[in-house]
Short mmCIF file of C-alpha atoms in Angstrom, two decimals:
data_model
loop_
_atom_site.label_atom_id
_atom_site.label_comp_id
_atom_site.label_asym_id
_atom_site.label_seq_id
_atom_site.Cartn_x
_atom_site.Cartn_y
_atom_site.Cartn_z
CA MET A 15 57.37 -100.45 -46.02
CA LYS A 16 59.42 -103.36 -46.65
CA VAL A 17 62.19 -101.21 -47.92
CA THR A 18 61.99 -98.92 -44.79
CA PHE A 19 61.60 -101.93 -42.26
CA ALA A 20 64.83 -103.59 -43.90
CA ARG A 21 66.98 -100.43 -43.71
CA HIS A 22 65.72 -99.52 -40.17
CA GLY A 23 64.25 -102.66 -38.60
CA ILE A 24 60.49 -103.87 -37.80
CA PRO A 25 58.49 -101.76 -35.90
CA ASP A 26 56.52 -102.53 -32.57
CA ILE A 27 53.31 -100.67 -33.95
CA VAL A 28 52.85 -98.97 -37.29
CA HIS A 29 50.09 -95.64 -37.23
CA SER A 30 48.42 -95.08 -40.17
CA ASP A 31 45.10 -93.30 -41.59
CA ASN A 32 42.10 -95.60 -42.75
CA GLY A 33 43.40 -95.72 -46.32
CA PRO A 34 41.90 -98.58 -48.64
CA CYS A 35 45.34 -100.13 -48.76
CA TYR A 36 45.68 -100.77 -45.27
CA SER A 37 42.22 -102.72 -45.30
CA SER A 38 43.18 -105.21 -47.74
CA GLN A 39 44.16 -108.86 -47.06
CA GLU A 40 47.50 -108.24 -48.51
CA PHE A 41 48.44 -105.99 -45.80
CA ALA A 42 46.86 -107.70 -43.18
CA ASP A 43 48.93 -110.94 -44.05
CA PHE A 44 52.20 -108.58 -44.51
CA LYS A 45 51.20 -107.33 -40.68
CA THR A 46 50.89 -110.76 -39.46
CA LYS A 47 53.95 -112.29 -41.31
CA TRP A 48 56.48 -109.13 -40.23
CA GLY A 49 54.95 -109.01 -36.67
CA PHE A 50 53.82 -105.80 -35.94
CA LYS A 51 50.59 -104.31 -34.55
CA HIS A 52 48.62 -101.94 -37.00
CA VAL A 53 46.94 -98.98 -35.15
CA THR A 54 44.94 -96.71 -37.32
CA SER A 55 43.35 -92.80 -36.52
CA SER A 56 39.69 -92.16 -36.34
CA PRO A 57 38.30 -91.65 -39.55
CA HIS A 58 37.56 -87.79 -40.77
CA PHE A 59 39.41 -86.78 -37.46
CA PRO A 60 42.59 -85.45 -38.66
CA SER A 61 43.95 -84.37 -35.15
CA SER A 62 44.13 -87.89 -34.11
CA ASN A 63 46.90 -88.24 -36.63
CA GLY A 64 48.22 -85.05 -36.35
CA LEU A 65 51.88 -85.73 -36.18
CA VAL A 66 51.97 -87.58 -39.80
CA GLU A 67 49.97 -84.78 -41.17
CA LYS A 68 52.04 -82.42 -39.87
CA ALA A 69 55.21 -83.92 -41.17
CA VAL A 70 53.70 -84.63 -44.67
CA GLN A 71 52.97 -80.97 -44.77
CA THR A 72 56.65 -79.80 -43.57
CA VAL A 73 57.83 -82.25 -46.35
CA LYS A 74 55.84 -80.82 -49.27
CA ASN A 75 56.57 -77.24 -48.17
CA ILE A 76 60.59 -78.26 -48.50
CA ILE A 77 59.97 -79.75 -51.74
CA SER A 78 57.81 -76.87 -53.10
CA LYS A 79 60.26 -74.23 -51.98
CA SER A 80 63.15 -76.30 -53.14
CA ILE A 81 61.54 -76.34 -56.99
CA GLU A 82 60.63 -72.48 -56.84
CA SER A 83 64.40 -71.46 -55.90
CA GLY A 84 65.91 -74.02 -58.26
CA THR A 85 67.89 -75.86 -55.32
CA ASP A 86 68.16 -79.61 -54.81
CA PRO A 87 65.23 -80.65 -52.91
CA TYR A 88 67.36 -83.77 -51.38
CA LEU A 89 69.63 -81.01 -49.65
CA GLY A 90 66.69 -79.52 -48.45
CA LEU A 91 65.54 -82.87 -46.70
CA LEU A 92 68.70 -83.50 -45.53
CA ALA A 93 68.95 -80.07 -43.78
CA TYR A 94 65.61 -80.78 -42.11
CA ARG A 95 66.54 -84.16 -41.11
CA SER A 96 69.58 -82.60 -39.63
CA THR A 97 68.07 -79.64 -37.94
CA PRO A 98 67.71 -79.99 -33.84
CA LEU A 99 64.14 -80.05 -32.80
CA ASP A 100 63.08 -78.35 -29.43
CA ASN A 101 64.53 -81.09 -27.39
CA HIS A 102 67.85 -80.34 -29.15
CA LYS A 103 68.04 -83.42 -31.23
CA SER A 104 67.59 -83.78 -34.90
CA PRO A 105 65.32 -86.19 -36.55
CA ALA A 106 68.55 -87.90 -37.86
CA GLU A 107 69.93 -88.32 -34.42
CA LEU A 108 66.52 -89.84 -32.98
CA LEU A 109 66.07 -92.26 -35.50
CA MET A 110 69.89 -93.31 -36.08
CA GLY A 111 71.84 -92.07 -32.59
CA ARG A 112 74.08 -90.08 -34.90
CA THR A 113 74.56 -86.70 -36.70
CA LEU A 114 74.31 -86.45 -40.53
CA LYS A 115 76.78 -85.09 -42.63
CA THR A 116 75.49 -82.47 -44.66
CA ASP A 117 77.30 -79.75 -46.84
CA LEU A 118 77.65 -77.54 -43.77
CA PRO A 119 81.09 -77.47 -42.09
CA VAL A 120 81.17 -79.95 -39.29
CA VAL A 121 83.61 -81.06 -36.36
CA GLU A 122 84.31 -84.50 -37.07
CA ASN A 123 83.74 -86.06 -33.65
CA GLN A 124 80.05 -84.53 -34.05
CA LEU A 125 79.53 -87.30 -36.05
CA ASN A 126 79.81 -90.02 -33.83
CA VAL A 127 76.97 -91.99 -32.13
CA LYS A 128 75.46 -90.42 -29.30
CA ASP A 129 73.55 -92.21 -26.23
CA SER A 130 69.61 -91.74 -26.95
CA LYS A 131 68.65 -92.11 -23.17
CA ALA A 132 68.49 -88.66 -22.34
CA VAL A 133 66.12 -87.93 -25.15
CA VAL A 134 63.84 -90.47 -24.00
CA ALA A 135 63.73 -89.12 -20.63
CA TRP A 136 63.11 -85.69 -21.73
CA LYS A 137 60.59 -86.79 -24.10
CA THR A 138 58.69 -88.80 -21.46
CA LYS A 139 58.89 -85.61 -19.31
CA LYS A 140 57.50 -83.53 -21.93
CA LYS A 141 54.60 -85.67 -22.77
CA GLU A 142 53.82 -85.82 -18.80
CA ILE A 143 53.66 -82.05 -18.69
CA GLN A 144 51.45 -81.81 -21.72
CA LYS A 145 49.20 -84.30 -20.11
CA ALA A 146 49.02 -82.42 -16.89
CA TYR A 147 48.08 -79.35 -18.71
CA HIS A 148 45.65 -80.97 -21.00
CA ASP A 149 44.01 -82.46 -18.18
CA ARG A 150 43.81 -79.40 -16.22
CA GLU A 151 42.27 -77.42 -18.93
CA ALA A 152 40.01 -79.68 -20.89
CA LYS A 153 37.20 -81.61 -19.45
CA PRO A 154 36.92 -85.09 -21.04
CA LEU A 155 33.91 -86.53 -22.59
CA PRO A 156 32.15 -89.64 -20.49
CA PRO A 157 32.89 -92.85 -22.39
CA LEU A 158 29.91 -94.55 -24.50
CA LYS A 159 28.67 -97.93 -23.73
CA GLN A 160 27.70 -100.64 -26.25
CA GLY A 161 24.01 -100.13 -27.25
CA GLU A 162 24.01 -96.55 -26.39
CA MET A 163 22.09 -94.17 -28.83
CA VAL A 164 24.12 -91.15 -30.30
CA ARG A 165 24.48 -88.70 -33.26
CA ILE A 166 27.25 -88.42 -35.61
CA TYR A 167 28.53 -85.10 -36.17
CA ASP A 168 28.13 -84.56 -40.11
CA GLN A 169 31.46 -83.05 -41.43
CA LYS A 170 30.27 -81.70 -44.62
CA LYS A 171 27.14 -79.78 -43.45
CA LEU A 172 28.88 -79.15 -39.97
CA MET A 173 26.09 -80.45 -37.96
CA TRP A 174 24.98 -83.39 -35.94
CA GLY A 175 23.59 -85.96 -38.21
CA GLU A 176 21.71 -89.20 -38.24
CA LYS A 177 21.21 -91.49 -35.45
CA ALA A 178 23.55 -94.52 -34.71
CA THR A 179 23.97 -97.27 -32.05
CA VAL A 180 27.23 -97.96 -30.42
CA LYS A 181 28.40 -101.40 -31.33
CA GLU A 182 32.18 -101.21 -29.88
CA LYS A 183 34.85 -99.35 -28.45
CA ILE A 184 37.90 -99.69 -30.49
CA ALA A 185 40.22 -97.49 -28.82
CA ILE A 186 40.26 -94.65 -25.83
CA ARG A 187 38.19 -92.34 -27.58
CA SER A 188 37.13 -94.24 -31.08
CA TYR A 189 34.02 -96.22 -31.48
CA THR A 190 32.21 -98.20 -34.32
CA VAL A 191 28.63 -97.11 -34.46
CA GLU A 192 25.62 -98.56 -36.48
CA THR A 193 22.97 -96.63 -38.10
CA LYS A 194 19.18 -97.91 -38.73
CA ASP A 195 20.05 -98.76 -42.58
CA LYS A 196 22.85 -101.00 -40.83
CA VAL A 197 25.45 -98.97 -42.24
CA GLN A 198 28.66 -99.18 -39.53
CA TYR A 199 31.35 -96.08 -38.93
CA ARG A 200 34.23 -95.55 -36.76
CA ARG A 201 34.11 -92.26 -35.09
CA ASN A 202 36.05 -90.16 -32.40
CA ARG A 203 34.05 -89.73 -29.26
CA LYS A 204 34.14 -86.02 -29.99
CA GLN A 205 32.06 -86.82 -33.12
CA LEU A 206 29.49 -88.66 -31.35
CA ARG A 207 26.76 -87.12 -29.23
CA LYS A 208 25.05 -89.24 -26.79
CA ILE A 209 21.18 -89.38 -26.74
CA THR A 210 19.33 -89.71 -23.37
CA SER A 211 16.23 -91.56 -22.64
CA GLY A 212 14.26 -88.24 -22.69
CA HIS A 213 15.72 -87.75 -26.13
CA ASN A 214 17.87 -84.79 -24.74
CA GLU A 215 21.29 -84.88 -26.15
CA THR A 216 24.19 -84.30 -24.34
CA SER A 217 27.06 -81.85 -25.40
CA GLY A 218 29.45 -83.39 -27.73
CA GLU A 219 31.99 -80.71 -26.72
CA THR A 220 35.17 -80.53 -24.38
CA SER A 221 35.29 -77.32 -22.64
CA ARG A 222 37.99 -76.37 -25.16
CA ASP A 223 37.15 -78.06 -28.10
CA LYS A 224 34.22 -77.10 -30.44
CA VAL A 225 33.13 -79.68 -32.26
CA VAL A 226 31.68 -77.85 -35.47
CA THR A 227 35.78 -76.56 -35.69
CA LEU A 228 36.66 -80.40 -36.66
CA GLU A 229 38.32 -80.62 -40.01
#
């Protein structure tokens, strides 16, 4: 990370999964010294870190196809970073504010630094539209309170598993829960089904997303 930060600057927030390297004291010291906030996704819930997962898969496909065809994988990565996205800007333009020169012919003035304000406005508008669509189609699950009893969804057995007690709300839809054996887990709200006082368990699904489809 230091190499990337030294080249592009220190970000305000670093998003990652819950890999062991991110829970070490060394990383905690690094985070404090370099002054950035670390936000992790919910364990066993890849969709909460979907943007990164998709990017990793895209890069793997580029490298795999380059090896199969005998072409230079770095040229493949350069082409990907220079190809406009649905906002008409390439990843390189979004990061550096300019178009990269590739092995394809290009008009010289197209390599000049461009204003990114229009892109920021476009992304903000797109997020608003996506949120409005999601809010219209999906029924949000009610938040859980500290001390409430829940069942944890078992990713391997694809069924609701052991009971646990809600200990803390980590993020908007992420909670820490504790089993009767005092083992704590962090789970997304979709992976937790509330148990009522009458022992009837409320649904752990939204109107669109079935919990059994979690991967």
